[in-house]
Tab-separated table of C-alpha atoms in Angstrom:
chain	number	residue	atom	x	y	z
A	64	UNK	CA	-0.041	0.203	-0.140
A	65	UNK	CA	1.218	3.497	-0.769
A	66	UNK	CA	2.256	5.617	2.088
A	67	UNK	CA	5.088	6.587	4.429
A	68	UNK	CA	7.351	3.728	6.055
A	69	UNK	CA	9.463	4.677	9.170
A	70	UNK	CA	12.203	2.381	10.340
A	71	UNK	CA	12.939	1.080	13.026
A	72	UNK	CA	9.618	1.270	14.891
A	73	UNK	CA	11.281	0.654	18.313
A	74	UNK	CA	14.805	1.502	19.605
A	75	UNK	CA	16.550	1.707	22.981
A	76	UNK	CA	19.662	3.782	22.962
A	77	UNK	CA	22.152	4.676	25.598
A	78	UNK	CA	23.288	8.047	26.366
A	79	UNK	CA	25.767	9.332	23.751
A	80	UNK	CA	25.130	6.610	21.187
A	81	UNK	CA	24.020	7.593	17.544
A	82	UNK	CA	21.466	6.456	15.168
A	83	UNK	CA	19.481	7.329	12.185
A	84	UNK	CA	15.776	7.092	11.568
A	85	UNK	CA	14.750	6.482	8.130
A	86	UNK	CA	11.628	7.523	6.416
A	87	UNK	CA	10.446	6.385	3.175
A	88	UNK	CA	7.363	7.599	1.113
A	89	UNK	CA	6.165	6.188	-2.345
A	90	UNK	CA	3.693	8.837	-3.168
A	91	UNK	CA	6.254	11.085	-5.099
A	92	UNK	CA	5.562	13.955	-2.474
A	93	UNK	CA	7.745	16.911	-2.764
A	94	UNK	CA	7.808	17.801	1.047
A	95	UNK	CA	8.676	15.751	3.883
A	96	UNK	CA	8.644	16.256	7.764
A	97	UNK	CA	9.942	14.964	11.069
A	98	UNK	CA	8.096	15.544	14.252
A	99	UNK	CA	8.337	14.402	17.695
A	100	UNK	CA	5.642	13.810	20.319
A	101	UNK	CA	6.193	13.558	23.923
A	102	UNK	CA	3.615	12.223	26.476
A	103	UNK	CA	0.407	14.065	26.597
A	104	UNK	CA	1.642	16.653	23.952
A	105	UNK	CA	0.912	17.420	20.407
A	106	UNK	CA	3.620	16.983	17.669
A	107	UNK	CA	6.501	19.313	17.212
A	108	UNK	CA	8.144	20.060	14.111
A	109	UNK	CA	11.974	19.319	14.213
A	110	UNK	CA	12.893	19.614	10.513
A	111	UNK	CA	11.723	19.599	7.168
A	112	UNK	CA	12.132	19.357	3.398
A	113	UNK	CA	10.654	21.006	0.250
A	114	UNK	CA	12.573	18.908	-2.047
A	115	UNK	CA	15.456	16.863	-2.893
A	116	UNK	CA	18.876	18.324	-1.584
A	117	UNK	CA	17.200	20.778	0.376
A	118	UNK	CA	16.302	20.748	4.287
A	119	UNK	CA	15.280	23.414	6.893
A	120	UNK	CA	14.826	23.832	10.591
A	121	UNK	CA	11.438	23.472	12.411
A	122	UNK	CA	10.727	24.457	15.932
A	123	UNK	CA	13.081	21.897	18.052
A	124	UNK	CA	15.863	21.396	15.587
A	125	UNK	CA	18.731	21.067	18.355
A	126	UNK	CA	20.443	17.798	18.570
A	127	UNK	CA	19.162	16.603	15.392
A	128	UNK	CA	20.402	16.573	11.708
A	129	UNK	CA	18.627	15.611	8.613
A	130	UNK	CA	19.367	14.758	4.828
A	131	UNK	CA	17.249	14.477	1.807
A	132	UNK	CA	19.484	12.922	-0.831
A	133	UNK	CA	16.755	11.173	-2.701
A	134	UNK	CA	13.165	12.499	-3.082
A	135	UNK	CA	11.548	9.474	-1.670
A	136	UNK	CA	13.680	9.508	1.703
A	137	UNK	CA	14.273	11.559	4.350
A	138	UNK	CA	16.708	10.927	7.218
A	139	UNK	CA	16.993	11.860	10.721
A	140	UNK	CA	20.033	11.549	12.630
A	141	UNK	CA	20.972	11.759	16.250
A	142	UNK	CA	24.562	12.221	16.870
A	143	UNK	CA	24.750	11.996	20.401
A	144	UNK	CA	21.509	10.828	22.076
A	145	UNK	CA	20.289	12.317	25.398
A	146	UNK	CA	17.640	11.311	27.635
A	147	UNK	CA	15.539	14.373	26.531
A	148	UNK	CA	15.324	12.748	23.077
A	149	UNK	CA	13.240	10.209	24.427
A	150	UNK	CA	10.162	10.479	22.421
A	151	UNK	CA	7.705	9.051	19.557
A	152	UNK	CA	8.914	10.254	16.054
A	153	UNK	CA	6.601	10.827	13.118
A	154	UNK	CA	7.884	11.501	9.617
A	155	UNK	CA	5.133	12.817	7.144
A	156	UNK	CA	5.140	14.028	3.472
A	157	UNK	CA	2.787	15.831	1.370
A	158	UNK	CA	2.427	17.101	-2.337
A	159	UNK	CA	3.307	20.455	-3.413
A	160	UNK	CA	-0.247	21.727	-3.157
A	161	UNK	CA	-1.243	20.070	0.057
A	162	UNK	CA	-4.721	19.727	-0.907
A	163	UNK	CA	-5.234	16.443	1.134
A	164	UNK	CA	-3.165	17.461	3.938
A	165	UNK	CA	-0.053	15.482	5.271
A	166	UNK	CA	0.233	11.527	5.324
A	167	UNK	CA	2.083	10.419	8.452
A	168	UNK	CA	4.033	7.044	9.105
A	169	UNK	CA	3.176	5.096	12.020
A	170	UNK	CA	6.037	6.291	14.235
A	171	UNK	CA	9.418	5.363	15.684
A	172	UNK	CA	9.470	4.950	19.800
A	173	UNK	CA	12.590	5.864	20.870
A	174	UNK	CA	14.009	5.297	24.476
A	175	UNK	CA	17.351	6.959	25.502
A	176	UNK	CA	18.651	5.466	28.963
B	165	UNK	CA	-0.402	30.669	11.655
B	166	UNK	CA	-3.313	31.925	13.744
B	167	UNK	CA	-3.963	29.827	17.055
B	168	UNK	CA	-6.900	27.593	17.769
B	169	UNK	CA	-8.625	26.801	20.931
B	170	UNK	CA	-10.197	23.362	21.556
B	171	UNK	CA	-11.935	21.870	24.460
B	172	UNK	CA	-9.582	19.162	26.188
B	173	UNK	CA	-12.085	16.353	26.287
B	174	UNK	CA	-15.536	15.458	25.022
B	175	UNK	CA	-17.832	12.498	25.116
B	176	UNK	CA	-20.227	11.032	22.547
B	177	UNK	CA	-22.484	7.975	22.639
B	178	UNK	CA	-21.991	5.408	19.741
B	179	UNK	CA	-24.330	6.175	16.614
B	180	UNK	CA	-24.841	9.610	17.774
B	181	UNK	CA	-23.076	12.860	16.145
B	182	UNK	CA	-20.127	13.919	17.515
B	183	UNK	CA	-19.761	17.952	17.157
B	184	UNK	CA	-16.049	19.092	17.914
B	185	UNK	CA	-15.721	22.946	18.259
B	186	UNK	CA	-12.694	25.070	17.482
B	187	UNK	CA	-12.255	28.846	17.826
B	188	UNK	CA	-9.564	30.345	15.854
B	189	UNK	CA	-10.559	34.184	16.106
B	190	UNK	CA	-7.395	35.492	14.842
B	191	UNK	CA	-7.804	33.729	11.431
B	192	UNK	CA	-6.439	35.731	8.455
B	193	UNK	CA	-8.440	35.467	5.139
B	194	UNK	CA	-5.813	33.225	3.253
B	195	UNK	CA	-5.850	30.646	5.899
B	196	UNK	CA	-7.769	27.295	5.805
B	197	UNK	CA	-9.028	25.401	8.494
B	198	UNK	CA	-7.613	21.731	8.789
B	199	UNK	CA	-8.778	18.785	10.847
B	200	UNK	CA	-6.693	15.703	11.809
B	201	UNK	CA	-6.899	13.011	14.030
B	202	UNK	CA	-4.422	10.608	16.157
B	203	UNK	CA	-6.058	7.313	17.157
B	204	UNK	CA	-3.938	5.912	20.458
B	205	UNK	CA	-0.116	6.299	19.471
B	206	UNK	CA	-0.436	5.840	15.735
B	207	UNK	CA	0.471	8.621	13.314
B	208	UNK	CA	-2.022	11.438	12.873
B	209	UNK	CA	-4.587	10.994	10.102
B	210	UNK	CA	-5.751	13.868	7.813
B	211	UNK	CA	-9.713	14.405	7.736
B	212	UNK	CA	-10.776	17.161	5.943
B	213	UNK	CA	-10.176	20.917	5.655
B	214	UNK	CA	-11.970	24.073	4.431
B	215	UNK	CA	-11.608	28.107	3.675
B	216	UNK	CA	-14.919	29.385	4.130
B	217	UNK	CA	-17.486	27.103	2.621
B	218	UNK	CA	-18.763	23.867	4.537
B	219	UNK	CA	-17.166	20.785	3.278
B	220	UNK	CA	-18.007	16.927	3.568
B	221	UNK	CA	-16.123	14.031	2.729
B	222	UNK	CA	-16.549	10.430	3.636
B	223	UNK	CA	-15.341	10.563	7.046
B	224	UNK	CA	-16.781	13.983	8.277
B	225	UNK	CA	-18.404	17.551	7.866
B	226	UNK	CA	-16.687	20.639	8.577
B	227	UNK	CA	-18.862	24.024	9.329
B	228	UNK	CA	-17.237	27.181	9.295
B	229	UNK	CA	-19.224	30.379	10.559
B	230	UNK	CA	-19.586	33.188	8.458
B	231	UNK	CA	-16.990	35.280	10.097
B	232	UNK	CA	-14.594	32.292	9.946
B	233	UNK	CA	-13.550	32.834	13.738
B	234	UNK	CA	-14.657	29.318	14.541
B	235	UNK	CA	-15.589	26.103	13.007
B	236	UNK	CA	-16.989	22.606	13.969
B	237	UNK	CA	-16.098	19.317	12.879
B	238	UNK	CA	-19.229	16.842	12.687
B	239	UNK	CA	-18.796	13.191	12.528
B	240	UNK	CA	-22.265	12.289	11.696
B	241	UNK	CA	-22.638	8.532	13.513
B	242	UNK	CA	-19.668	8.068	15.844
B	243	UNK	CA	-18.174	4.805	16.501
B	244	UNK	CA	-15.873	3.439	19.181
B	245	UNK	CA	-13.138	3.612	16.540
B	246	UNK	CA	-13.579	7.240	16.376
B	247	UNK	CA	-12.277	7.333	19.735
B	248	UNK	CA	-9.038	9.624	19.477
B	249	UNK	CA	-7.447	13.085	20.020
B	250	UNK	CA	-8.788	15.624	17.389
B	251	UNK	CA	-6.570	18.482	16.152
B	252	UNK	CA	-7.878	21.658	14.573
B	253	UNK	CA	-5.180	23.531	12.839
B	254	UNK	CA	-5.265	26.881	10.636
B	255	UNK	CA	-2.553	27.506	8.111
B	256	UNK	CA	-2.089	29.033	4.587
B	257	UNK	CA	-2.658	26.390	2.063
B	258	UNK	CA	-0.012	25.094	-0.255
B	259	UNK	CA	2.654	26.879	2.620
B	260	UNK	CA	5.570	24.904	3.235
B	261	UNK	CA	5.762	26.071	6.975
B	262	UNK	CA	5.198	24.373	9.864
B	263	UNK	CA	1.912	22.424	10.541
B	264	UNK	CA	1.415	23.366	14.289
B	265	UNK	CA	-0.187	20.977	16.489
B	266	UNK	CA	-1.807	21.978	19.689
B	267	UNK	CA	-3.087	19.597	22.222
B	268	UNK	CA	-6.257	18.797	20.477
B	269	UNK	CA	-9.605	17.354	21.904
B	270	UNK	CA	-9.874	13.776	23.230
B	271	UNK	CA	-12.966	12.348	22.013
B	272	UNK	CA	-14.281	9.365	23.781
B	273	UNK	CA	-16.888	7.529	22.126
B	274	UNK	CA	-18.696	5.185	24.742
B	275	UNK	CA	-21.298	2.248	23.807
């Protein structure tokens, strides 16, 4: 089925470790986004991309890096994980016109101990 | 983007209409009203959006007041599977900038 796929679904990291979250979409969408959601809160935008090779900062970009080398993939990297980065991470994509809103992935639950 | 205000929680009996209100008194003329929902811990799901006319799709109806300062999402026949957090968001259409999620309304549908 068409949509947004996130890998991995779960991960436990030790403080200081690094990892990369992968987001892949097969809808030929121009725009892609990374959000985080902490317990009892709404989603907050980390970084986003409006096209291949472009990235931009969102509301809470510190401690994260992103890359969009291919149109269908958007990678989120944590260089040195901290307990404050324990969260559920959601990737989303949308077409240029945004007529049908964003399509979200099912999330990655990350715990940093 | 304009800010929205929603009730923290609402209840609705199964089979009845669920009416979820949203205030957006500072909305600008070129801002649309979007509704998303998040079931349990899944990714948010787009429901509907509109500018000033009422809109309807297979999931819901959106009623926007004439002054556009408030709107109501209507789920005509709520089911247990509609239990979720519903987010009302206003933003400029085709805008590449952030989609700002508030804390939303937690809708509980009971048997």
